[in-house]
mmCIF file of C-alpha atoms and ligand atoms in Angstrom:
data_model
loop_
_atom_site.group_PDB
_atom_site.id
_atom_site.type_symbol
_atom_site.label_atom_id
_atom_site.label_comp_id
_atom_site.label_asym_id
_atom_site.label_seq_id
_atom_site.Cartn_x
_atom_site.Cartn_y
_atom_site.Cartn_z
ATOM 1 C CA MET A 1 -5.009 51.961 48.834
ATOM 2 C CA PRO A 2 -6.485 53.666 45.699
ATOM 3 C CA ASN A 3 -10.160 53.039 45.119
ATOM 4 C CA PRO A 4 -10.173 50.175 42.549
ATOM 5 C CA THR A 5 -13.376 51.470 41.035
ATOM 6 C CA SER A 6 -12.214 55.088 40.680
ATOM 7 C CA LYS A 7 -11.667 54.689 36.912
ATOM 8 C CA LEU A 8 -14.928 52.880 36.207
ATOM 9 C CA ILE A 9 -17.038 55.194 34.022
ATOM 10 C CA ASN A 10 -20.230 53.671 32.689
ATOM 11 C CA VAL A 11 -21.921 54.918 29.538
ATOM 12 C CA GLU A 12 -24.743 56.586 31.452
ATOM 13 C CA THR A 13 -22.248 58.723 33.397
ATOM 14 C CA HIS A 14 -20.311 59.507 30.222
ATOM 15 C CA ILE A 15 -23.444 60.569 28.349
ATOM 16 C CA LEU A 16 -24.305 62.904 31.227
ATOM 17 C CA SER A 17 -20.817 64.436 31.008
ATOM 18 C CA GLN A 18 -21.372 64.933 27.259
ATOM 19 C CA GLN A 19 -24.643 66.698 28.042
ATOM 20 C CA MET A 20 -22.670 69.212 30.139
ATOM 21 C CA LEU A 21 -20.799 70.127 26.917
ATOM 22 C CA HIS A 22 -24.074 71.290 25.390
ATOM 23 C CA PRO A 23 -25.403 74.135 27.566
ATOM 24 C CA GLY A 24 -29.138 74.126 27.539
ATOM 25 C CA ALA A 25 -29.280 70.436 26.567
ATOM 26 C CA SER A 26 -32.167 68.867 28.394
ATOM 27 C CA GLY A 27 -32.037 65.472 30.028
ATOM 28 C CA ASP A 28 -34.220 64.227 27.126
ATOM 29 C CA PHE A 29 -31.208 63.591 24.898
ATOM 30 C CA THR A 30 -29.311 61.886 27.701
ATOM 31 C CA GLY A 31 -32.318 59.735 28.482
ATOM 32 C CA LEU A 32 -32.682 58.789 24.808
ATOM 33 C CA LEU A 33 -29.064 57.676 24.475
ATOM 34 C CA ASN A 34 -29.411 55.687 27.681
ATOM 35 C CA ASP A 35 -32.565 54.002 26.353
ATOM 36 C CA ILE A 36 -30.643 52.975 23.223
ATOM 37 C CA ALA A 37 -27.794 51.582 25.357
ATOM 38 C CA PHE A 38 -30.337 49.733 27.522
ATOM 39 C CA SER A 39 -32.015 48.214 24.435
ATOM 40 C CA CYS A 40 -28.671 46.993 23.120
ATOM 41 C CA LYS A 41 -27.884 45.287 26.441
ATOM 42 C CA ILE A 42 -31.108 43.299 26.019
ATOM 43 C CA ILE A 43 -30.268 42.483 22.394
ATOM 44 C CA ALA A 44 -26.750 41.467 23.473
ATOM 45 C CA LYS A 45 -28.208 38.978 25.942
ATOM 46 C CA GLU A 46 -30.230 37.238 23.244
ATOM 47 C CA VAL A 47 -27.407 37.394 20.661
ATOM 48 C CA SER A 48 -25.054 35.730 23.166
ATOM 49 C CA ARG A 49 -27.631 32.964 23.729
ATOM 50 C CA ALA A 50 -28.728 32.649 20.092
ATOM 51 C CA GLY A 51 -27.373 29.121 19.778
ATOM 52 C CA LEU A 52 -29.120 28.020 22.921
ATOM 53 C CA VAL A 53 -32.694 29.005 22.311
ATOM 54 C CA ASP A 54 -34.991 28.408 19.424
ATOM 55 C CA ILE A 55 -34.340 31.872 18.024
ATOM 56 C CA LEU A 56 -31.948 30.920 15.217
ATOM 57 C CA GLY A 57 -32.950 30.438 11.679
ATOM 58 C CA ALA A 58 -35.208 32.507 9.517
ATOM 59 C CA THR A 59 -38.831 33.404 9.884
ATOM 60 C CA ASP A 60 -41.084 33.094 6.840
ATOM 61 C CA GLN A 61 -41.065 36.900 6.455
ATOM 62 C CA VAL A 62 -39.209 38.926 3.813
ATOM 63 C CA ASN A 63 -38.260 42.582 4.557
ATOM 64 C CA ILE A 64 -38.363 45.570 2.179
ATOM 65 C CA GLN A 65 -34.829 44.705 1.111
ATOM 66 C CA GLY A 66 -36.117 41.388 -0.220
ATOM 67 C CA GLU A 67 -34.080 39.590 2.457
ATOM 68 C CA THR A 68 -35.448 36.781 4.635
ATOM 69 C CA VAL A 69 -36.004 38.210 8.089
ATOM 70 C CA GLN A 70 -34.017 36.353 10.727
ATOM 71 C CA LYS A 71 -35.817 35.800 14.015
ATOM 72 C CA LEU A 72 -33.104 37.752 15.861
ATOM 73 C CA ASP A 73 -33.695 40.653 13.463
ATOM 74 C CA ASP A 74 -37.348 40.660 14.410
ATOM 75 C CA TYR A 75 -36.594 40.423 18.099
ATOM 76 C CA SER A 76 -34.001 43.231 17.991
ATOM 77 C CA ASN A 77 -36.378 45.496 16.104
ATOM 78 C CA ASP A 78 -39.128 44.857 18.646
ATOM 79 C CA VAL A 79 -36.756 45.680 21.540
ATOM 80 C CA MET A 80 -35.772 49.011 19.950
ATOM 81 C CA LEU A 81 -39.428 49.890 19.314
ATOM 82 C CA LYS A 82 -40.338 49.048 22.899
ATOM 83 C CA PHE A 83 -37.653 50.957 24.793
ATOM 84 C CA VAL A 84 -36.321 53.744 22.526
ATOM 85 C CA GLY A 85 -38.387 56.881 22.990
ATOM 86 C CA ARG A 86 -40.448 55.525 25.887
ATOM 87 C CA ARG A 87 -39.849 58.795 27.774
ATOM 88 C CA GLY A 88 -41.722 60.824 25.149
ATOM 89 C CA GLN A 89 -38.723 62.542 23.576
ATOM 90 C CA VAL A 90 -39.041 60.773 20.181
ATOM 91 C CA CYS A 91 -41.533 61.660 17.430
ATOM 92 C CA MET A 92 -40.461 59.066 14.834
ATOM 93 C CA LEU A 93 -38.647 55.725 14.713
ATOM 94 C CA ALA A 94 -37.430 54.302 11.366
ATOM 95 C CA SER A 95 -35.798 50.913 10.879
ATOM 96 C CA GLU A 96 -34.278 48.722 8.185
ATOM 97 C CA GLU A 97 -36.825 46.126 9.202
ATOM 98 C CA MET A 98 -39.891 48.333 8.672
ATOM 99 C CA ASP A 99 -41.228 49.581 5.330
ATOM 100 C CA ASP A 100 -42.383 52.851 6.922
ATOM 101 C CA PRO A 101 -41.531 54.868 10.067
ATOM 102 C CA VAL A 102 -43.433 54.538 13.330
ATOM 103 C CA TYR A 103 -44.776 57.827 14.735
ATOM 104 C CA MET A 104 -44.891 58.619 18.450
ATOM 105 C CA THR A 105 -46.420 61.609 20.206
ATOM 106 C CA SER A 106 -45.755 62.990 23.654
ATOM 107 C CA LYS A 107 -48.255 64.809 25.829
ATOM 108 C CA ASN A 108 -45.746 67.484 26.860
ATOM 109 C CA GLY A 109 -44.514 68.342 23.351
ATOM 110 C CA SER A 110 -40.981 67.135 24.090
ATOM 111 C CA ASP A 111 -41.014 64.737 21.111
ATOM 112 C CA LYS A 112 -38.144 66.471 19.351
ATOM 113 C CA TYR A 113 -35.919 63.534 18.283
ATOM 114 C CA ILE A 114 -35.958 61.096 15.381
ATOM 115 C CA VAL A 115 -34.111 57.765 15.666
ATOM 116 C CA VAL A 116 -33.171 55.786 12.550
ATOM 117 C CA PHE A 117 -31.625 52.388 13.114
ATOM 118 C CA ASP A 118 -30.554 49.032 11.747
ATOM 119 C CA PRO A 119 -31.503 46.739 14.635
ATOM 120 C CA LEU A 120 -29.183 43.906 13.648
ATOM 121 C CA ASP A 121 -26.838 44.625 10.767
ATOM 122 C CA GLY A 122 -24.983 41.682 9.283
ATOM 123 C CA SER A 123 -27.884 39.423 10.149
ATOM 124 C CA SER A 124 -27.031 36.917 7.407
ATOM 125 C CA ASN A 125 -24.090 35.998 9.651
ATOM 126 C CA ILE A 126 -26.207 35.247 12.729
ATOM 127 C CA ASP A 127 -26.174 31.460 12.485
ATOM 128 C CA ALA A 128 -22.401 31.374 11.875
ATOM 129 C CA ASN A 129 -21.625 33.281 15.090
ATOM 130 C CA VAL A 130 -19.873 36.071 13.157
ATOM 131 C CA SER A 131 -19.853 39.519 14.825
ATOM 132 C CA ILE A 132 -22.993 41.535 14.038
ATOM 133 C CA GLY A 133 -24.245 44.885 15.258
ATOM 134 C CA THR A 134 -26.905 47.509 15.920
ATOM 135 C CA ILE A 135 -26.444 50.896 14.221
ATOM 136 C CA PHE A 136 -28.326 54.035 15.324
ATOM 137 C CA SER A 137 -28.539 57.697 14.383
ATOM 138 C CA ILE A 138 -30.372 60.577 16.068
ATOM 139 C CA TYR A 139 -31.717 63.731 14.405
ATOM 140 C CA GLN A 140 -33.645 66.656 15.837
ATOM 141 C CA ARG A 141 -36.991 67.256 14.121
ATOM 142 C CA ILE A 142 -37.255 70.276 11.799
ATOM 143 C CA SER A 143 -41.045 70.674 12.037
ATOM 144 C CA ARG A 144 -42.117 72.322 15.238
ATOM 145 C CA LYS A 145 -44.891 70.000 16.362
ATOM 146 C CA GLY A 146 -47.551 67.531 15.282
ATOM 147 C CA LYS A 147 -46.973 64.594 12.941
ATOM 148 C CA PRO A 148 -43.355 64.607 11.708
ATOM 149 C CA THR A 149 -42.830 65.349 8.032
ATOM 150 C CA GLU A 150 -40.776 63.612 5.343
ATOM 151 C CA GLU A 151 -38.314 66.515 5.690
ATOM 152 C CA ASP A 152 -37.825 65.537 9.344
ATOM 153 C CA LEU A 153 -36.759 62.054 8.238
ATOM 154 C CA LEU A 154 -34.747 62.798 5.089
ATOM 155 C CA GLN A 155 -31.969 64.864 6.666
ATOM 156 C CA PRO A 156 -28.310 64.743 5.599
ATOM 157 C CA GLY A 157 -25.805 63.079 7.920
ATOM 158 C CA ARG A 158 -24.249 66.512 8.507
ATOM 159 C CA ASP A 159 -27.333 67.308 10.646
ATOM 160 C CA LEU A 160 -27.045 64.274 12.923
ATOM 161 C CA VAL A 161 -26.894 65.072 16.645
ATOM 162 C CA ALA A 162 -25.559 61.632 17.544
ATOM 163 C CA ALA A 163 -24.608 58.313 15.951
ATOM 164 C CA GLY A 164 -23.318 55.019 17.230
ATOM 165 C CA TYR A 165 -23.253 51.263 17.024
ATOM 166 C CA VAL A 166 -23.028 48.228 19.253
ATOM 167 C CA ILE A 167 -20.893 45.327 18.024
ATOM 168 C CA TYR A 168 -21.857 41.903 19.359
ATOM 169 C CA GLY A 169 -18.519 40.119 19.044
ATOM 170 C CA SER A 170 -15.918 38.454 21.266
ATOM 171 C CA SER A 171 -16.996 41.200 23.606
ATOM 172 C CA THR A 172 -19.944 43.568 23.244
ATOM 173 C CA MET A 173 -18.900 47.166 22.629
ATOM 174 C CA LEU A 174 -20.885 50.378 22.275
ATOM 175 C CA VAL A 175 -19.235 53.163 20.230
ATOM 176 C CA TYR A 176 -20.914 56.580 19.948
ATOM 177 C CA THR A 177 -20.346 60.233 19.148
ATOM 178 C CA THR A 178 -22.352 63.378 19.790
ATOM 179 C CA GLY A 179 -19.835 65.395 17.762
ATOM 180 C CA ALA A 180 -17.368 65.695 20.662
ATOM 181 C CA GLY A 181 -15.063 62.756 19.930
ATOM 182 C CA VAL A 182 -15.764 59.043 19.528
ATOM 183 C CA HIS A 183 -15.922 56.917 22.662
ATOM 184 C CA GLY A 184 -16.016 53.124 23.129
ATOM 185 C CA PHE A 185 -17.514 51.152 26.006
ATOM 186 C CA THR A 186 -17.112 47.444 26.682
ATOM 187 C CA LEU A 187 -19.999 45.543 28.289
ATOM 188 C CA ASP A 188 -19.028 43.888 31.570
ATOM 189 C CA PRO A 189 -21.630 41.106 31.707
ATOM 190 C CA THR A 190 -20.908 40.474 35.388
ATOM 191 C CA ILE A 191 -22.381 43.863 36.305
ATOM 192 C CA GLY A 192 -24.429 44.581 33.128
ATOM 193 C CA GLU A 193 -22.649 47.893 32.520
ATOM 194 C CA PHE A 194 -21.006 49.406 29.417
ATOM 195 C CA LEU A 195 -17.683 50.646 30.869
ATOM 196 C CA LEU A 196 -15.461 53.244 29.162
ATOM 197 C CA SER A 197 -12.623 51.269 27.543
ATOM 198 C CA HIS A 198 -11.727 53.344 24.435
ATOM 199 C CA PRO A 199 -11.920 57.090 25.244
ATOM 200 C CA ASP A 200 -11.595 59.537 22.329
ATOM 201 C CA ILE A 201 -10.876 57.043 19.535
ATOM 202 C CA LYS A 202 -8.767 58.404 16.651
ATOM 203 C CA THR A 203 -8.474 56.370 13.455
ATOM 204 C CA PRO A 204 -5.065 56.236 11.646
ATOM 205 C CA PHE A 205 -4.846 58.573 8.636
ATOM 206 C CA ASP A 206 -3.312 55.810 6.501
ATOM 207 C CA SER A 207 -4.535 52.260 6.111
ATOM 208 C CA GLY A 208 -2.708 48.962 6.106
ATOM 209 C CA THR A 209 -5.696 47.010 4.819
ATOM 210 C CA TYR A 210 -8.545 47.303 2.330
ATOM 211 C CA SER A 211 -11.915 45.677 2.852
ATOM 212 C CA VAL A 212 -14.196 44.863 -0.097
ATOM 213 C CA ASN A 213 -16.107 41.838 -1.401
ATOM 214 C CA GLU A 214 -13.936 40.881 -4.376
ATOM 215 C CA GLY A 215 -16.538 38.364 -5.425
ATOM 216 C CA ARG A 216 -18.343 41.372 -6.953
ATOM 217 C CA TYR A 217 -15.265 42.197 -9.118
ATOM 218 C CA ASN A 218 -16.809 41.394 -12.488
ATOM 219 C CA GLY A 219 -19.700 43.812 -11.849
ATOM 220 C CA TRP A 220 -17.474 46.770 -10.966
ATOM 221 C CA SER A 221 -16.623 49.700 -13.218
ATOM 222 C CA PRO A 222 -13.131 49.725 -14.783
ATOM 223 C CA GLU A 223 -12.209 52.565 -12.397
ATOM 224 C CA ILE A 224 -13.084 50.533 -9.295
ATOM 225 C CA LYS A 225 -11.243 47.485 -10.675
ATOM 226 C CA GLU A 226 -8.143 49.653 -11.218
ATOM 227 C CA ILE A 227 -8.348 51.094 -7.703
ATOM 228 C CA VAL A 228 -8.650 47.668 -6.035
ATOM 229 C CA ASN A 229 -5.828 46.312 -8.204
ATOM 230 C CA SER A 230 -3.723 49.281 -7.074
ATOM 231 C CA PHE A 231 -4.315 48.293 -3.459
ATOM 232 C CA LYS A 232 -2.691 44.942 -4.244
ATOM 233 C CA THR A 233 0.228 46.100 -6.343
ATOM 234 C CA GLY A 234 1.231 49.211 -4.407
ATOM 235 C CA ARG A 235 0.689 51.523 -7.411
ATOM 236 C CA ALA A 236 -1.990 53.242 -5.321
ATOM 237 C CA GLY A 237 -0.629 56.597 -4.188
ATOM 238 C CA LYS A 238 2.281 57.120 -1.844
ATOM 239 C CA ASP A 239 0.373 55.942 1.215
ATOM 240 C CA LEU A 240 -1.158 52.731 -0.132
ATOM 241 C CA LYS A 241 1.801 50.429 -0.657
ATOM 242 C CA GLY A 242 0.264 47.031 -1.319
ATOM 243 C CA LEU A 243 -2.407 46.637 1.316
ATOM 244 C CA GLY A 244 -3.491 43.544 3.163
ATOM 245 C CA ALA A 245 -7.064 42.347 2.563
ATOM 246 C CA ARG A 246 -9.626 41.897 5.329
ATOM 247 C CA TYR A 247 -13.349 41.247 4.760
ATOM 248 C CA ILE A 248 -15.866 39.887 7.259
ATOM 249 C CA GLY A 249 -19.078 40.677 5.394
ATOM 250 C CA SER A 250 -20.622 42.392 8.424
ATOM 251 C CA LEU A 251 -20.441 46.194 8.171
ATOM 252 C CA VAL A 252 -20.173 46.883 11.910
ATOM 253 C CA ALA A 253 -17.333 44.343 12.283
ATOM 254 C CA ASP A 254 -15.435 45.559 9.198
ATOM 255 C CA PHE A 255 -15.944 49.200 10.187
ATOM 256 C CA HIS A 256 -14.913 48.648 13.819
ATOM 257 C CA ARG A 257 -11.663 46.910 12.839
ATOM 258 C CA ASN A 258 -10.765 49.739 10.446
ATOM 259 C CA LEU A 259 -11.713 52.407 13.011
ATOM 260 C CA LEU A 260 -9.237 51.001 15.535
ATOM 261 C CA TYR A 261 -6.434 49.757 13.242
ATOM 262 C CA GLY A 262 -6.816 51.957 10.157
ATOM 263 C CA GLY A 263 -8.180 50.677 6.870
ATOM 264 C CA ILE A 264 -10.538 51.466 4.021
ATOM 265 C CA PHE A 265 -13.900 49.719 3.619
ATOM 266 C CA MET A 266 -15.623 49.867 0.269
ATOM 267 C CA TYR A 267 -19.007 48.812 -1.027
ATOM 268 C CA PRO A 268 -18.980 50.286 -4.562
ATOM 269 C CA ALA A 269 -21.765 50.348 -7.100
ATOM 270 C CA SER A 270 -21.881 47.334 -9.403
ATOM 271 C CA GLU A 271 -24.002 46.030 -12.286
ATOM 272 C CA SER A 272 -26.204 44.102 -9.829
ATOM 273 C CA ALA A 273 -26.283 46.997 -7.314
ATOM 274 C CA PRO A 274 -26.105 50.274 -9.288
ATOM 275 C CA ASP A 275 -26.483 52.334 -6.083
ATOM 276 C CA GLY A 276 -24.300 50.043 -4.005
ATOM 277 C CA LYS A 277 -25.809 47.744 -1.358
ATOM 278 C CA LEU A 278 -25.553 49.716 1.877
ATOM 279 C CA ARG A 279 -28.276 52.103 3.013
ATOM 280 C CA LEU A 280 -27.632 55.784 3.465
ATOM 281 C CA LEU A 281 -29.812 56.686 6.439
ATOM 282 C CA TYR A 282 -29.080 53.836 8.849
ATOM 283 C CA GLU A 283 -25.692 52.498 7.730
ATOM 284 C CA ALA A 284 -23.550 54.969 5.747
ATOM 285 C CA ALA A 285 -24.560 58.280 7.379
ATOM 286 C CA PRO A 286 -24.153 57.241 11.050
ATOM 287 C CA MET A 287 -20.849 55.510 10.274
ATOM 288 C CA ALA A 288 -19.713 58.635 8.421
ATOM 289 C CA MET A 289 -20.422 60.832 11.475
ATOM 290 C CA ILE A 290 -18.464 58.425 13.662
ATOM 291 C CA VAL A 291 -15.454 58.109 11.375
ATOM 292 C CA GLU A 292 -15.271 61.880 10.743
ATOM 293 C CA ASN A 293 -15.282 62.528 14.494
ATOM 294 C CA ALA A 294 -12.401 60.042 14.780
ATOM 295 C CA GLY A 295 -10.353 61.824 12.086
ATOM 296 C CA GLY A 296 -11.377 59.600 9.170
ATOM 297 C CA TYR A 297 -13.552 60.252 6.116
ATOM 298 C CA ALA A 298 -16.538 58.741 4.297
ATOM 299 C CA SER A 299 -17.320 59.290 0.622
ATOM 300 C CA THR A 300 -19.756 58.198 -2.078
ATOM 301 C CA GLY A 301 -16.641 58.094 -4.268
ATOM 302 C CA TYR A 302 -17.390 61.627 -5.447
ATOM 303 C CA MET A 303 -18.617 63.601 -2.390
ATOM 304 C CA PRO A 304 -18.849 63.348 1.405
ATOM 305 C CA ILE A 305 -21.497 60.862 2.568
ATOM 306 C CA SER A 306 -22.482 63.412 5.232
ATOM 307 C CA ASP A 307 -23.546 65.929 2.582
ATOM 308 C CA VAL A 308 -25.904 63.594 0.684
ATOM 309 C CA ILE A 309 -29.554 64.625 1.125
ATOM 310 C CA PRO A 310 -31.618 61.412 1.285
ATOM 311 C CA GLU A 311 -34.503 60.981 -1.176
ATOM 312 C CA LYS A 312 -36.135 57.969 0.537
ATOM 313 C CA LEU A 313 -35.838 55.994 3.771
ATOM 314 C CA HIS A 314 -34.276 52.823 2.348
ATOM 315 C CA GLN A 315 -32.046 54.585 -0.190
ATOM 316 C CA ARG A 316 -28.819 52.746 -1.027
ATOM 317 C CA ILE A 317 -25.489 54.523 -1.607
ATOM 318 C CA PRO A 318 -21.952 53.507 -2.651
ATOM 319 C CA LEU A 319 -19.670 53.709 0.402
ATOM 320 C CA PHE A 320 -15.918 54.298 0.805
ATOM 321 C CA ILE A 321 -15.078 54.823 4.494
ATOM 322 C CA GLY A 322 -12.147 54.699 6.916
ATOM 323 C CA SER A 323 -8.621 56.142 6.993
ATOM 324 C CA ARG A 324 -8.769 59.705 5.730
ATOM 325 C CA ASN A 325 -5.841 59.657 3.286
ATOM 326 C CA SER A 326 -6.972 56.377 1.726
ATOM 327 C CA VAL A 327 -10.574 57.448 1.177
ATOM 328 C CA LEU A 328 -9.491 60.859 -0.155
ATOM 329 C CA TRP A 329 -7.111 59.079 -2.564
ATOM 330 C CA VAL A 330 -9.954 56.907 -3.907
ATOM 331 C CA GLU A 331 -12.229 59.954 -4.230
ATOM 332 C CA LYS A 332 -9.483 61.795 -6.137
ATOM 333 C CA GLN A 333 -8.992 58.872 -8.535
ATOM 334 C CA LEU A 334 -12.719 58.575 -9.280
ATOM 335 C CA THR A 335 -13.297 62.334 -9.554
ATOM 336 C CA GLU A 336 -10.349 62.835 -11.911
ATOM 337 C CA LYS A 337 -11.410 59.894 -14.088
ATOM 338 C CA SER A 338 -14.952 61.278 -14.263
ATOM 339 C CA LYS A 339 -13.434 64.522 -15.614
ATOM 340 C CA GLY A 340 -11.313 62.598 -18.103
ATOM 341 C CA ILE A 341 -8.082 63.657 -16.369
HETATM 342 P P1 P6P B 401 -21.926 41.206 0.775
HETATM 343 C C1 P6P B 401 -24.870 42.538 5.763
HETATM 344 O O1 P6P B 401 -25.926 41.866 5.098
HETATM 345 C C2 P6P B 401 -24.590 43.813 5.013
HETATM 346 O O2 P6P B 401 -25.727 44.601 4.909
HETATM 347 C C3 P6P B 401 -23.462 44.578 5.713
HETATM 348 O O3 P6P B 401 -23.429 44.348 7.076
HETATM 349 C C4 P6P B 401 -22.222 44.047 5.017
HETATM 350 O O4 P6P B 401 -21.178 45.004 4.976
HETATM 351 C C5 P6P B 401 -22.724 43.745 3.604
HETATM 352 O O5 P6P B 401 -24.119 43.480 3.710
HETATM 353 C C6 P6P B 401 -22.027 42.534 3.017
HETATM 354 O O6 P6P B 401 -22.535 42.375 1.718
HETATM 355 O O7 P6P B 401 -22.533 41.482 -0.584
HETATM 356 O O8 P6P B 401 -20.415 41.371 0.767
HETATM 357 O O9 P6P B 401 -22.363 39.906 1.391
#
């Protein structure tokens, strides 16, 4: 009788196996990833009970984005601050919910990582029970010791050592990469473990759907309007023959669907959002690392997201991300039009 549990690989075991791929990697990195997974289990518990406890609805606070802070946002941010980096391996934590980073020091000088995160992306959907998520990215510090510098924080996505997200949906899934493939784990609430369910995810090169908020149409440039119209009419390149439309309005949910099924997600610049809406450091860059490691691509419309050097923590950036051929086609259209071709 085969051992029924022989195939059960939890995320902690998987992270340890990833560490083996990096000779000389200390247990610090493994411990950090496990602390992030642990934090998201706690967040998942509250998200799944949100309708049952007095945690719904908005606080009277407004965050740096000018958005009303939802109580679950606050709670999720507090959980990440409490558990991520508790082993002394983190020198700086930065969050969508905090104007400035939080600095941490370790007695043994092992504080070599920086974690930038969106504790609960898609929070405007909380009360409607739409899938939302936590997004995280991990850098190694550039400065050697002492208080981290702005250069430590403002690193391009190309320098990420890990990125991932947890989607709180019909099931809770953790998806992460350390640059050696993209791997998905589904939370089994009966045992409180993230179990490997989607090893080595590869995203389709071509997309069957496009994902954009067409309510912003009037604010788009003529080039963006033409591209989205091409998605509908099939004029868009050989591989975009009249796409279906899918839009949830929660980045992690829209991204996750496209990662598994193929698709292109877009949040272009518009008159009301000249730099787009999504943030570079804790939304676009981690998602770009994930999609590139799954065979996809992420662009500003003119260059790889992963090559953009951030200028400030809460910097916004236009985002085109998903199936490689589709995103490259959009980038080609915009680049050629900018050259008057
Ligand atoms: P819009 C959620 O507030 C968020 O930051 C992302 O999760 C999502 O992709 C985007 O905003 C949706 O924005 O303008 O379409 O409501």
